């Protein structure tokens, strides 16, 4: 499975919330009007600390970490940061969960 296929799988099978919870994010909520998931960072208390767009690209932003959608970060990048893993390790972790 390619990275694009993995991200599409997560999106199409509605697994964004699941991945966020598995990496330790909490207060995970979906904003239906703006079509994104929000959550607290595992070590944070801001319920909007993480935003993941509900699309096949899984774009990610975090105001507290200075990351914007245009920075090219995605759910995989978030897993890398939160779990302190390399890109390849993050992909394997997501496959495993």
PDB file of C-alpha atoms in Angstrom:
ATOM      1  CA  UNK A   1       0.000   0.000   0.000  1.00  0.00           C
ATOM      2  CA  UNK A   2       1.443   3.384  -0.995  1.00  0.00           C
ATOM      3  CA  UNK A   3       1.319   6.399   1.312  1.00  0.00           C
ATOM      4  CA  UNK A   4      -1.443   7.959  -0.792  1.00  0.00           C
ATOM      5  CA  UNK A   5      -3.423   4.723  -0.626  1.00  0.00           C
ATOM      6  CA  UNK A   6      -2.940   4.555   3.146  1.00  0.00           C
ATOM      7  CA  UNK A   7      -4.197   8.110   3.591  1.00  0.00           C
ATOM      8  CA  UNK A   8      -7.156   7.460   1.285  1.00  0.00           C
ATOM      9  CA  UNK A   9      -7.951   4.292   3.267  1.00  0.00           C
ATOM     10  CA  UNK A  10      -7.953   6.244   6.543  1.00  0.00           C
ATOM     11  CA  UNK A  11     -10.228   8.878   5.015  1.00  0.00           C
ATOM     12  CA  UNK A  12     -12.616   6.538   3.191  1.00  0.00           C
ATOM     13  CA  UNK A  13     -12.963   4.177   6.166  1.00  0.00           C
ATOM     14  CA  UNK A  14     -13.446   7.069   8.610  1.00  0.00           C
ATOM     15  CA  UNK A  15     -10.394   6.209  10.719  1.00  0.00           C
ATOM     16  CA  UNK A  16      -9.127   9.741  11.461  1.00  0.00           C
ATOM     17  CA  UNK A  17     -10.721   9.800  14.910  1.00  0.00           C
ATOM     18  CA  UNK A  18      -9.346   6.325  15.629  1.00  0.00           C
ATOM     19  CA  UNK A  19      -5.769   7.279  14.699  1.00  0.00           C
ATOM     20  CA  UNK A  20      -5.952  10.489  16.744  1.00  0.00           C
ATOM     21  CA  UNK A  21      -7.121   8.566  19.799  1.00  0.00           C
ATOM     22  CA  UNK A  22      -4.499   5.833  19.330  1.00  0.00           C
ATOM     23  CA  UNK A  23      -1.658   8.370  19.356  1.00  0.00           C
ATOM     24  CA  UNK A  24      -2.972   9.862  22.597  1.00  0.00           C
ATOM     25  CA  UNK A  25      -4.956  12.877  21.416  1.00  0.00           C
ATOM     26  CA  UNK A  26      -8.082  13.566  23.440  1.00  0.00           C
ATOM     27  CA  UNK A  27     -11.293  15.612  23.155  1.00  0.00           C
ATOM     28  CA  UNK A  28     -11.537  14.471  19.532  1.00  0.00           C
ATOM     29  CA  UNK A  29     -14.475  16.133  17.788  1.00  0.00           C
ATOM     30  CA  UNK A  30     -15.674  16.572  14.231  1.00  0.00           C
ATOM     31  CA  UNK A  31     -16.630  20.012  12.914  1.00  0.00           C
ATOM     32  CA  UNK A  32     -19.238  19.126  10.334  1.00  0.00           C
ATOM     33  CA  UNK A  33     -19.628  22.670   9.023  1.00  0.00           C
ATOM     34  CA  UNK A  34     -15.923  23.130   8.228  1.00  0.00           C
ATOM     35  CA  UNK A  35     -15.171  19.430   7.626  1.00  0.00           C
ATOM     36  CA  UNK A  36     -12.225  18.889   9.932  1.00  0.00           C
ATOM     37  CA  UNK A  37     -11.371  16.923  13.074  1.00  0.00           C
ATOM     38  CA  UNK A  38     -10.066  18.748  16.122  1.00  0.00           C
ATOM     39  CA  UNK A  39      -8.343  17.353  19.187  1.00  0.00           C
ATOM     40  CA  UNK A  40      -6.036  18.186  22.064  1.00  0.00           C
ATOM     41  CA  UNK A  41      -2.380  17.288  21.678  1.00  0.00           C
ATOM     42  CA  UNK A  42      -1.556  14.371  24.014  1.00  0.00           C
ATOM     43  CA  UNK A  43       0.298  16.790  26.278  1.00  0.00           C
ATOM     44  CA  UNK A  44      -2.098  19.716  25.792  1.00  0.00           C
ATOM     45  CA  UNK A  45      -5.384  21.132  26.932  1.00  0.00           C
ATOM     46  CA  UNK A  46      -6.452  23.155  23.871  1.00  0.00           C
ATOM     47  CA  UNK A  47      -9.433  21.369  22.272  1.00  0.00           C
ATOM     48  CA  UNK A  48      -8.446  22.995  18.951  1.00  0.00           C
ATOM     49  CA  UNK A  49      -4.748  22.136  19.373  1.00  0.00           C
ATOM     50  CA  UNK A  50      -4.796  19.837  16.345  1.00  0.00           C
ATOM     51  CA  UNK A  51      -6.943  20.116  13.232  1.00  0.00           C
ATOM     52  CA  UNK A  52      -7.043  17.410  10.543  1.00  0.00           C
ATOM     53  CA  UNK A  53      -8.983  18.139   7.376  1.00  0.00           C
ATOM     54  CA  UNK A  54     -11.483  15.445   6.523  1.00  0.00           C
ATOM     55  CA  UNK A  55     -10.152  14.730   3.034  1.00  0.00           C
ATOM     56  CA  UNK A  56      -7.893  12.197   1.338  1.00  0.00           C
ATOM     57  CA  UNK A  57      -4.827  14.361   2.041  1.00  0.00           C
ATOM     58  CA  UNK A  58      -5.420  14.476   5.826  1.00  0.00           C
ATOM     59  CA  UNK A  59      -3.873  17.971   6.045  1.00  0.00           C
ATOM     60  CA  UNK A  60      -2.867  18.977   9.571  1.00  0.00           C
ATOM     61  CA  UNK A  61      -2.408  22.241  11.430  1.00  0.00           C
ATOM     62  CA  UNK A  62      -1.549  23.161  14.962  1.00  0.00           C
ATOM     63  CA  UNK A  63      -1.603  26.771  16.097  1.00  0.00           C
ATOM     64  CA  UNK A  64       0.283  25.969  19.304  1.00  0.00           C
ATOM     65  CA  UNK A  65       3.056  24.239  17.323  1.00  0.00           C
ATOM     66  CA  UNK A  66       3.146  26.868  14.563  1.00  0.00           C
ATOM     67  CA  UNK A  67       2.034  24.456  11.826  1.00  0.00           C
ATOM     68  CA  UNK A  68      -0.379  25.605   9.130  1.00  0.00           C
ATOM     69  CA  UNK A  69      -2.232  23.617   6.474  1.00  0.00           C
ATOM     70  CA  UNK A  70       0.001  25.148   3.794  1.00  0.00           C
ATOM     71  CA  UNK A  71       3.124  23.700   5.464  1.00  0.00           C
ATOM     72  CA  UNK A  72       2.430  20.341   3.816  1.00  0.00           C
ATOM     73  CA  UNK A  73       2.023  18.440   7.091  1.00  0.00           C
ATOM     74  CA  UNK A  74      -0.505  15.641   7.410  1.00  0.00           C
ATOM     75  CA  UNK A  75      -1.721  13.008   9.847  1.00  0.00           C
ATOM     76  CA  UNK A  76       1.482  11.025   9.273  1.00  0.00           C
ATOM     77  CA  UNK A  77       3.523  14.101  10.269  1.00  0.00           C
ATOM     78  CA  UNK A  78       1.480  14.358  13.445  1.00  0.00           C
ATOM     79  CA  UNK A  79       2.175  10.707  14.275  1.00  0.00           C
ATOM     80  CA  UNK A  80       5.896  11.317  13.668  1.00  0.00           C
ATOM     81  CA  UNK A  81       5.906  14.262  16.092  1.00  0.00           C
ATOM     82  CA  UNK A  82       3.694  12.816  18.820  1.00  0.00           C
ATOM     83  CA  UNK A  83       5.257   9.350  18.854  1.00  0.00           C
ATOM     84  CA  UNK A  84       8.804  10.669  18.177  1.00  0.00           C
ATOM     85  CA  UNK A  85       9.177   8.311  15.228  1.00  0.00           C
ATOM     86  CA  UNK A  86      10.745   8.521  11.812  1.00  0.00           C
ATOM     87  CA  UNK A  87       8.541   8.755   8.755  1.00  0.00           C
ATOM     88  CA  UNK A  88       8.932   5.046   7.990  1.00  0.00           C
ATOM     89  CA  UNK A  89       8.268   4.065  11.612  1.00  0.00           C
ATOM     90  CA  UNK A  90       5.125   6.226  11.556  1.00  0.00           C
ATOM     91  CA  UNK A  91       3.840   4.498   8.429  1.00  0.00           C
ATOM     92  CA  UNK A  92       4.449   1.084  10.000  1.00  0.00           C
ATOM     93  CA  UNK A  93       2.739   2.210  13.229  1.00  0.00           C
ATOM     94  CA  UNK A  94      -0.345   3.379  11.332  1.00  0.00           C
ATOM     95  CA  UNK A  95      -0.459   0.094   9.399  1.00  0.00           C
ATOM     96  CA  UNK A  96      -0.229  -1.799  12.687  1.00  0.00           C
ATOM     97  CA  UNK A  97      -3.069   0.039  14.395  1.00  0.00           C
TER      98      UNK A  97
END
